mmCIF file of C-alpha atoms in Angstrom:
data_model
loop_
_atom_site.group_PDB
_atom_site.id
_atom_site.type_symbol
_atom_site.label_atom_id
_atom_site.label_comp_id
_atom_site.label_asym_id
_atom_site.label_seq_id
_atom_site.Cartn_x
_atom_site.Cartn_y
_atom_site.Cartn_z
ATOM 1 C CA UNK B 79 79.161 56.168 87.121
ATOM 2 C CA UNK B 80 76.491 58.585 87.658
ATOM 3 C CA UNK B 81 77.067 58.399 91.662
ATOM 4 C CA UNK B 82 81.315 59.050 91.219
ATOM 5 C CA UNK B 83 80.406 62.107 88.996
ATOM 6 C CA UNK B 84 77.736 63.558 91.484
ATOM 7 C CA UNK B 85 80.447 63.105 93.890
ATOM 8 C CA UNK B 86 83.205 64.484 92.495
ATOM 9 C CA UNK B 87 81.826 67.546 90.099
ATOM 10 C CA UNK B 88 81.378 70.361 92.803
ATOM 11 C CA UNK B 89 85.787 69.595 93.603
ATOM 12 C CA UNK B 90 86.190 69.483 89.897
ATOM 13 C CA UNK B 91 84.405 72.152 89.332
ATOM 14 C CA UNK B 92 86.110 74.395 91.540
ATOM 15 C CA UNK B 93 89.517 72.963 90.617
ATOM 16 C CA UNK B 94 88.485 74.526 86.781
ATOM 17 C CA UNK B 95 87.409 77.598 88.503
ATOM 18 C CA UNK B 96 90.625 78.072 90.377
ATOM 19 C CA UNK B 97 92.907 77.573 87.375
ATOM 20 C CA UNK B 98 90.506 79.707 84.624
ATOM 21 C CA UNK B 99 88.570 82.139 86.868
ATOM 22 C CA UNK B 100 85.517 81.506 84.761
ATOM 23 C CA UNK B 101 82.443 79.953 85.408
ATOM 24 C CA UNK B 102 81.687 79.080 81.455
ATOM 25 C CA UNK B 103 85.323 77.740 80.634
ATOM 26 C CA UNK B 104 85.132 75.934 84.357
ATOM 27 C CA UNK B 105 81.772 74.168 83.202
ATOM 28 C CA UNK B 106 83.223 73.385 79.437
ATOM 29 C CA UNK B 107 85.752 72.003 80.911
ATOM 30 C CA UNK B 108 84.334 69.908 83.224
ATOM 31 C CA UNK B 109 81.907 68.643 80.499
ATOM 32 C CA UNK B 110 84.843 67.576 78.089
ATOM 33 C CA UNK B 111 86.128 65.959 81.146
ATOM 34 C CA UNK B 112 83.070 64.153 82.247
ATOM 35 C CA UNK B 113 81.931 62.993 78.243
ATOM 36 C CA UNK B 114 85.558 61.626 78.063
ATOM 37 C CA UNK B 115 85.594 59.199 80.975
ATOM 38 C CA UNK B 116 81.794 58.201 80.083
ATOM 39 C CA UNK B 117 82.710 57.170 76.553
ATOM 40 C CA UNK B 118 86.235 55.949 76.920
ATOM 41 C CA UNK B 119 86.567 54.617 80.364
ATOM 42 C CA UNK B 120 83.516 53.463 81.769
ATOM 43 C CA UNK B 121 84.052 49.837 81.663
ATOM 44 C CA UNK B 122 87.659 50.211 83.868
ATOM 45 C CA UNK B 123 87.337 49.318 87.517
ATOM 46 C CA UNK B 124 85.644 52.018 89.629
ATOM 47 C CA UNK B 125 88.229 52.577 91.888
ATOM 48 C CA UNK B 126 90.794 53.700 88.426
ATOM 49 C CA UNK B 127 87.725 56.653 87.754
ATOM 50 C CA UNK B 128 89.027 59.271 90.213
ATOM 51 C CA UNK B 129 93.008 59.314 88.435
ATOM 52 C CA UNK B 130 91.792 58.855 85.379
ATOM 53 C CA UNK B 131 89.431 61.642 85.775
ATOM 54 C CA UNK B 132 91.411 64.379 87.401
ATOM 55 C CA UNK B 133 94.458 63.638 84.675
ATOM 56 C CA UNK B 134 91.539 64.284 81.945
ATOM 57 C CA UNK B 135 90.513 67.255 83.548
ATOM 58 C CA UNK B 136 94.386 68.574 84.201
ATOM 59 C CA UNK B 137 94.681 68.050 80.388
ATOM 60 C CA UNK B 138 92.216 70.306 79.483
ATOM 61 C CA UNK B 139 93.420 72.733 81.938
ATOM 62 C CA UNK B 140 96.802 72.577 80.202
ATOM 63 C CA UNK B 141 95.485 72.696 77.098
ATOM 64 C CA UNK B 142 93.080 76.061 77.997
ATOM 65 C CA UNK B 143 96.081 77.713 79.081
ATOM 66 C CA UNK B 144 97.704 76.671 76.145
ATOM 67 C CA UNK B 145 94.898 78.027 73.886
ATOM 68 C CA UNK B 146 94.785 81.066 75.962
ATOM 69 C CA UNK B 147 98.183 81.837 75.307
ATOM 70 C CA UNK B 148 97.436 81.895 71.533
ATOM 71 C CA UNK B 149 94.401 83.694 71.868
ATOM 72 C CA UNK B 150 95.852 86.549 73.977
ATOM 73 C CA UNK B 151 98.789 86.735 71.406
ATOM 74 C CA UNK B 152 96.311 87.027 69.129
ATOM 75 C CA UNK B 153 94.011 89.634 70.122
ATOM 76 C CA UNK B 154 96.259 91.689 72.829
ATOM 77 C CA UNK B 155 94.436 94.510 72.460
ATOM 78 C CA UNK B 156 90.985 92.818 73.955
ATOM 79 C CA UNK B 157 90.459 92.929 77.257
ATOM 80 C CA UNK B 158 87.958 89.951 79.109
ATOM 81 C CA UNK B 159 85.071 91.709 81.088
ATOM 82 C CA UNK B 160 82.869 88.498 81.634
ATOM 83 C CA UNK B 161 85.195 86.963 84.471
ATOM 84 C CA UNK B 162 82.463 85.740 87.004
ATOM 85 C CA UNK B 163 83.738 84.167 90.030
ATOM 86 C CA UNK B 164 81.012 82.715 91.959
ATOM 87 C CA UNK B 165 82.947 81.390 95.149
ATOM 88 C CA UNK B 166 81.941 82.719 97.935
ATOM 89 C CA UNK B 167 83.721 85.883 98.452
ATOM 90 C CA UNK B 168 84.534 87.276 101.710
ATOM 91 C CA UNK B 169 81.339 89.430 102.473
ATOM 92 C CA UNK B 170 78.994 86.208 101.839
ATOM 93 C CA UNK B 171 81.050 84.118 104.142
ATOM 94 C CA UNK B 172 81.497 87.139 106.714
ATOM 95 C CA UNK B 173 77.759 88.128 106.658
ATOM 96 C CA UNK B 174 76.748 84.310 107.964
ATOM 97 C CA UNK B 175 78.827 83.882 110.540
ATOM 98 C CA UNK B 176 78.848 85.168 113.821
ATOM 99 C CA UNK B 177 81.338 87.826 115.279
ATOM 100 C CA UNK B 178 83.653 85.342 116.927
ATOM 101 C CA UNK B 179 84.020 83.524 113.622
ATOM 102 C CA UNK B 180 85.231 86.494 111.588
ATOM 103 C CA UNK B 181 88.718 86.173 112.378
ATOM 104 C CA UNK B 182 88.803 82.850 111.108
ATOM 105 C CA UNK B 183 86.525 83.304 108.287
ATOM 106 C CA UNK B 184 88.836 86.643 106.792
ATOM 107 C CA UNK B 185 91.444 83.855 106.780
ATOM 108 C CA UNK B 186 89.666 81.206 105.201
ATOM 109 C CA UNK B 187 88.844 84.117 102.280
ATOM 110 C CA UNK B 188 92.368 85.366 101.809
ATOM 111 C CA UNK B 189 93.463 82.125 101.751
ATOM 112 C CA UNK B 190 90.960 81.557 98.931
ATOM 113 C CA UNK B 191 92.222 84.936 97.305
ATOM 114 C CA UNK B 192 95.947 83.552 97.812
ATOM 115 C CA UNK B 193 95.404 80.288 96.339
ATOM 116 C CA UNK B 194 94.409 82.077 92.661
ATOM 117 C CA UNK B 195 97.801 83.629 92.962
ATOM 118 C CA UNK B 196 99.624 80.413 92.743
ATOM 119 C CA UNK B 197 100.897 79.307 89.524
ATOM 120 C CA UNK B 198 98.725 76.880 87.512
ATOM 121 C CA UNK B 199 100.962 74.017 88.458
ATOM 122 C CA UNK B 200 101.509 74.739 91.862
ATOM 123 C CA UNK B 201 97.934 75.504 92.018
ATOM 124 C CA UNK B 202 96.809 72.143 90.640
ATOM 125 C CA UNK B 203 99.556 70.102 92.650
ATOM 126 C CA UNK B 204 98.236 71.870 96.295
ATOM 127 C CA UNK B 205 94.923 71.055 95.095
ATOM 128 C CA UNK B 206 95.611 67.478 93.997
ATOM 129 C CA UNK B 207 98.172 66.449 96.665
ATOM 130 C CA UNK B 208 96.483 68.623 99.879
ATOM 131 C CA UNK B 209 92.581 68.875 99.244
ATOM 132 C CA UNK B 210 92.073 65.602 97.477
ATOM 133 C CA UNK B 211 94.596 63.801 99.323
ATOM 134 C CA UNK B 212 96.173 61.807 96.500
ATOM 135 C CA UNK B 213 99.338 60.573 96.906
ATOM 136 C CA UNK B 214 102.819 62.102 95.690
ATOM 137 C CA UNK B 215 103.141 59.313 92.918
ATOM 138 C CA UNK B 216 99.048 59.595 92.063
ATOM 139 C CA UNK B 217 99.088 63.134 91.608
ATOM 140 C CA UNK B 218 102.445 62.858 89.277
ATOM 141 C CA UNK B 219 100.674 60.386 87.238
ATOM 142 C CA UNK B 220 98.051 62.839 86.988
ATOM 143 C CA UNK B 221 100.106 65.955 86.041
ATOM 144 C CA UNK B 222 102.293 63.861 83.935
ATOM 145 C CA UNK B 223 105.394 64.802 85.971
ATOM 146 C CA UNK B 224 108.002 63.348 88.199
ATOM 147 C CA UNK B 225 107.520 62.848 91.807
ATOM 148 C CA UNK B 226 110.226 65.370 92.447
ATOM 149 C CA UNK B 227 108.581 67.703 90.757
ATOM 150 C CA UNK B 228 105.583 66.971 92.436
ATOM 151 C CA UNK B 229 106.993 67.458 96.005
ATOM 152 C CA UNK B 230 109.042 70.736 94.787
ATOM 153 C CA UNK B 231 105.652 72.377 92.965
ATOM 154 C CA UNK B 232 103.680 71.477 96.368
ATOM 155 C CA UNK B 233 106.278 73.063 98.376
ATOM 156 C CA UNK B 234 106.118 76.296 96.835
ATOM 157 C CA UNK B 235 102.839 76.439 96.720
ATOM 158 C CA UNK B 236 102.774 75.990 100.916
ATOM 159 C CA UNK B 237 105.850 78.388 101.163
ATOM 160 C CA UNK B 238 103.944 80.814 98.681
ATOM 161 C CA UNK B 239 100.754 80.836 100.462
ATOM 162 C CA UNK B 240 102.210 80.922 104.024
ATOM 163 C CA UNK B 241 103.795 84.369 102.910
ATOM 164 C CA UNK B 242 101.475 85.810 101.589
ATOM 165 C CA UNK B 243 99.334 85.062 104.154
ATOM 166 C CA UNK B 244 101.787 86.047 107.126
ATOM 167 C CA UNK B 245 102.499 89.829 104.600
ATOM 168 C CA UNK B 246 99.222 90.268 103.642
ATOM 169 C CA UNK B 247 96.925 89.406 106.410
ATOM 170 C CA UNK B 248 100.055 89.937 109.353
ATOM 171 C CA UNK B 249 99.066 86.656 110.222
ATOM 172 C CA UNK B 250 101.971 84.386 111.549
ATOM 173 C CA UNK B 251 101.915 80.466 111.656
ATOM 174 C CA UNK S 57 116.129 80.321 112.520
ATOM 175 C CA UNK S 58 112.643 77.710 112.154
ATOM 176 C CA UNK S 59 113.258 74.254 112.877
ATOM 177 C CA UNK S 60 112.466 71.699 110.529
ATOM 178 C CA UNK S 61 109.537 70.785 112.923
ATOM 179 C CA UNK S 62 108.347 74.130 113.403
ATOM 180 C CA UNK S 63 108.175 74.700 109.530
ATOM 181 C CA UNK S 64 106.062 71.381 108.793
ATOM 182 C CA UNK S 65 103.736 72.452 111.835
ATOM 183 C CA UNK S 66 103.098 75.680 109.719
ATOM 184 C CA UNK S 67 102.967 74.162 106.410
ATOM 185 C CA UNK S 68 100.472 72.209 107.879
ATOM 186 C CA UNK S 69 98.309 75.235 109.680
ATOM 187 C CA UNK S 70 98.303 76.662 106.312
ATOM 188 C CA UNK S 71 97.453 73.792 104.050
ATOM 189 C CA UNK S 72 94.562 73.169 106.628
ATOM 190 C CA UNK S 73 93.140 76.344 106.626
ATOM 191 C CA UNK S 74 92.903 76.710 102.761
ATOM 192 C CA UNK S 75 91.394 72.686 103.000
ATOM 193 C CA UNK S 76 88.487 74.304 105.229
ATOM 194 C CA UNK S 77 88.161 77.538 103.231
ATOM 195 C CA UNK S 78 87.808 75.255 99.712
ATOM 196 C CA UNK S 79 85.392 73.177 101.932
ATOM 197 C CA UNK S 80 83.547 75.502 103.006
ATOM 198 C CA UNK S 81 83.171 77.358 99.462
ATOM 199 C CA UNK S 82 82.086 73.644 97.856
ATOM 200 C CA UNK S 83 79.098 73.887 100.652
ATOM 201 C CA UNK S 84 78.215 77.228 99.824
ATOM 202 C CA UNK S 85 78.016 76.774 95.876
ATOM 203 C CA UNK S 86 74.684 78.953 94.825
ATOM 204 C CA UNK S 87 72.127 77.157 93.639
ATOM 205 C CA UNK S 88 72.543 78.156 90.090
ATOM 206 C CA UNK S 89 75.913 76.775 89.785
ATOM 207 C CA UNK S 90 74.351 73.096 91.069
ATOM 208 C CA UNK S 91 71.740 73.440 88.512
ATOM 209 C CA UNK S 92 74.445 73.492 85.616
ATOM 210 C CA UNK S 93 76.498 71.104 86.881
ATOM 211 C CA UNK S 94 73.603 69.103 87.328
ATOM 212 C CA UNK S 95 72.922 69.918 83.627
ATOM 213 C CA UNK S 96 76.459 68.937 82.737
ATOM 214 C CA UNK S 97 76.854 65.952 84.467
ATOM 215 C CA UNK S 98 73.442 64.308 82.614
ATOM 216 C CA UNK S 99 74.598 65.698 79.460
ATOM 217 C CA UNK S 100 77.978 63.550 79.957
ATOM 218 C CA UNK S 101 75.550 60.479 81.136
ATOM 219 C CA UNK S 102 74.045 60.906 77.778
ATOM 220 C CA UNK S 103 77.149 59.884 75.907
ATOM 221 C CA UNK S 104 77.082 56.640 77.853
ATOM 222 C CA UNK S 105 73.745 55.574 75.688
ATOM 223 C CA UNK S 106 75.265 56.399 72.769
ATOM 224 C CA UNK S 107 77.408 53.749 71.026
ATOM 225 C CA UNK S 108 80.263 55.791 69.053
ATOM 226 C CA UNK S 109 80.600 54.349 65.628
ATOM 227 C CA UNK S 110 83.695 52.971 65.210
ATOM 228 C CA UNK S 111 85.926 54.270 62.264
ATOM 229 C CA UNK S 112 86.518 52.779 59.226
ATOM 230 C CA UNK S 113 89.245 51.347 59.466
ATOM 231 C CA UNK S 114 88.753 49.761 62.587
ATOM 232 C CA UNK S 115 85.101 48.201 61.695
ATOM 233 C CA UNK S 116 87.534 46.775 58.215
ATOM 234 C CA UNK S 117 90.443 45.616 60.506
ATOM 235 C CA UNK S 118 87.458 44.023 62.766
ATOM 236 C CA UNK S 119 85.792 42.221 59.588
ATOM 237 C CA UNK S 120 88.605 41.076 58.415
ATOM 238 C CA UNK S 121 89.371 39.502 61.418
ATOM 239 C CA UNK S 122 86.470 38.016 62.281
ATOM 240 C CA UNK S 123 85.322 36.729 58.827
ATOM 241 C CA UNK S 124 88.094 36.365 56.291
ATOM 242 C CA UNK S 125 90.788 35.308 58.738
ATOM 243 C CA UNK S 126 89.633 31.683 59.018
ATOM 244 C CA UNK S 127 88.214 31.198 55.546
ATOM 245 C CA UNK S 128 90.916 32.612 53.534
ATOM 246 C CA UNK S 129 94.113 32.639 55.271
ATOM 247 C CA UNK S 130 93.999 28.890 56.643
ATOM 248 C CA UNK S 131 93.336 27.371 53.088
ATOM 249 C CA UNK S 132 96.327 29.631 51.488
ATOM 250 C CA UNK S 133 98.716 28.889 54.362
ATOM 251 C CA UNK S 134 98.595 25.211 53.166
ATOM 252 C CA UNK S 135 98.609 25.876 50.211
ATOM 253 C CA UNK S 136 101.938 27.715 50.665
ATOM 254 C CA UNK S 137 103.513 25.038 52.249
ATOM 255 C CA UNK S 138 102.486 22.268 49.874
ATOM 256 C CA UNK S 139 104.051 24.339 47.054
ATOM 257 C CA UNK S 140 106.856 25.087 49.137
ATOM 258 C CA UNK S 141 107.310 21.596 50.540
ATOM 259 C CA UNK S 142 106.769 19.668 46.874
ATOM 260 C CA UNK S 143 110.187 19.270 44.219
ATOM 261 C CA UNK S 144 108.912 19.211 40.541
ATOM 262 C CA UNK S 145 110.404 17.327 38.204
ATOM 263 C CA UNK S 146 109.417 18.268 34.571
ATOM 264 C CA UNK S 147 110.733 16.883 31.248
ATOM 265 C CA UNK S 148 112.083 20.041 30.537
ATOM 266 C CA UNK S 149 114.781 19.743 33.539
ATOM 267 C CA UNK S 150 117.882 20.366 31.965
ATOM 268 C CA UNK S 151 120.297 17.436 34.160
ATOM 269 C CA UNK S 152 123.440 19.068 35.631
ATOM 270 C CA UNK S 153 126.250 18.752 32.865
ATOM 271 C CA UNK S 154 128.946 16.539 34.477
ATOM 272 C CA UNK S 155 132.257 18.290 35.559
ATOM 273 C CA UNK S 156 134.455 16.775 33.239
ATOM 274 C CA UNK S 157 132.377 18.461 30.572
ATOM 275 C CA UNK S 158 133.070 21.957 31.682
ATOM 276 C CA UNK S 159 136.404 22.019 30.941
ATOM 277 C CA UNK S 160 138.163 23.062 27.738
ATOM 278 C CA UNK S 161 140.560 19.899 27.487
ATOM 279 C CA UNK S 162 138.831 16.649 26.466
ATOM 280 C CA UNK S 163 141.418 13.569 26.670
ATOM 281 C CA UNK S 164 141.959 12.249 23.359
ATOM 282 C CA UNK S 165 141.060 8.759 24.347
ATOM 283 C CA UNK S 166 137.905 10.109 25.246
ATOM 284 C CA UNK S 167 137.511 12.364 22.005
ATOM 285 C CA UNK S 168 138.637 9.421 20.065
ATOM 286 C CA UNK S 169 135.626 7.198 21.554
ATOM 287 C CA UNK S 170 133.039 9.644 21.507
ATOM 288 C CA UNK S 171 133.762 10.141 17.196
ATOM 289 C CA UNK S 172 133.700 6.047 16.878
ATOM 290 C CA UNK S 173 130.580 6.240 18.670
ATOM 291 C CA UNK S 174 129.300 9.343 16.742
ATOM 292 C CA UNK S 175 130.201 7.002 13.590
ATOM 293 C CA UNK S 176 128.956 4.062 14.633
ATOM 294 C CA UNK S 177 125.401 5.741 15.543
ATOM 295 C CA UNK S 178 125.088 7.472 12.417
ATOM 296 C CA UNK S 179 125.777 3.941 10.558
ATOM 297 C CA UNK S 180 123.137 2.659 12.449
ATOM 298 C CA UNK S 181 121.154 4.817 11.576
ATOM 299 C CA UNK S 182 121.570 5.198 7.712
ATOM 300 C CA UNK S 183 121.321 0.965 7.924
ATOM 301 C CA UNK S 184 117.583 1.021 9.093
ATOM 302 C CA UNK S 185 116.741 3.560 6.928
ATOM 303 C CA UNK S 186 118.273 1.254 3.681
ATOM 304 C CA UNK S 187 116.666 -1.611 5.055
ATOM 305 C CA UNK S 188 113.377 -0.096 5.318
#
């Protein structure tokens, strides 16, 4: 158990950060995630961990949006000034890499940039379906949502991305 | 107008490009951030030595099971169906009247007989009482 979560807590980790744009919700949430599968699912088969995880950890996604919904109801008038977002941003990755690179790396950050536009599903299903891989019927288990709307929230995340890339950045693919 | 070939060809430029930029910002986490997951991830580990105590109801549900089930509800079952299974017959059993009784006419014959025998019994009866 220990080796799955050292594997999989820097992609989790960023997967929180993506969807909350803070480093102390992205950690909470990753905790809650990680004490749940210890205590309630550590004696299922290892290869059931990674599913099981990631739906845990879209739950309490949901469920911070949800709560964040309340609490900006709430208290409307309060703005947050703590947002940290410790991804690389585009002047770390530029200042490492030689001059050739830069094209590619401006890309790579505004891609980045782009990918916090998404909506939270369609942020979580490009995630879930193109950086981890899972499959169409996986990542619906996971998101607790049809396949369909799996393959529609994954397209619009692609056609999203692609135009704001191709406006933005006058890239063209 | 895109072809449907052309447009999965860029779908896929684009999905591969942000795949290499999340990469590449995994690699590059600073080292405080991979100190508190670190933190987080043995903090979860901890709940693994920790047995959660079970809630009441569950550690009753379990007792029950485990220790009354056998000794209590085998014996009663039986008893249940021996009660069930056994027909008493008491003194007190009031016999079924017969049919003939129910009804409102009596044949005379009948009512004729049952006053001789009425008679006859309470002769019988006054007799041994003279006699003793």
């Amino acid at each position: 158990m220990e080796a799955f979560l050292a594997d999989i807590e820097k992609r989790a980790y960023h997967m929180a950060l993506l969807a909350t744009s803070s480093h102390a919700d992205a950690l909470d949430l990753l905790q809650d995630s990680m004490i749940k599968l210890v205590t309630k699912y550590q004696d299922k088969p290892s290869n059931e961990w990674k599913p099981l995880f990631y739906r845990i950890l879209q739950n309490r996604i949901r469920d911070w949006y949800r709560h964040q919904k309340v609490k900006n109801l709430l208290f409307f008038w309060k703005t947050d000034d703590d947002d940290d977002w410790p991804i690389s941003s585009a002047e770390d990755v530029l200042g490492q890499t030689p001059e050739k690179d830069l094209g590619k790396q401006q890309q790579q950050a505004a891609a980045l940039e782009h990918l916090q536009k998404l909506s939270p599903k369609q942020q979580q299903c490009f995630l879930l379906r193109s950086w981890e891989g899972l499959s169409v019927a996986e990542t619906a288990s996971i998101m607790t949502c049809s396949q369909g709307s799996v393959k529609t929230h994954y397209f619009r995340a692609v056609t999203k991305l692609r135009s704001l890339m191709e406006e933005g950045h006058d890239i063209t693919f | 107008m895109t072809s449907p070939f052309e447009q999965e060809s860029k779908s896929s430029d684009i999905t591969q490009l942000t795949n290499r930029a999340l990469d590449q910002s995994v690699n590059k986490l600073p080292d405080k951030t991979l100190a508190d997951l670190a933190q987080v991830r043995a903090a979860a580990l901890e709940y693994s030595k920790i047995k959660p105590e079970q809630p009441l109801a569950k550690r009753l549900y379990h007792y029950i099971s485990d220790h009354l089930l056998v000794n209590i509800t085998v014996p009663v079952a039986a008893a249940l169906v021996v009660v069930f299974s056994m027909k008493y017959v008491t003194p007190n059993t009031i016999p079924a009247m017969p049919i003939a009784m129910l009804t409102n006419e009596v044949p005379t014959e009948d009512l004729a007989m049952l006053e001789d025998l009425e008679f006859i019994t309470w002769l019988a009866k006054n007799e041994a009482n003279t006699v003793l």
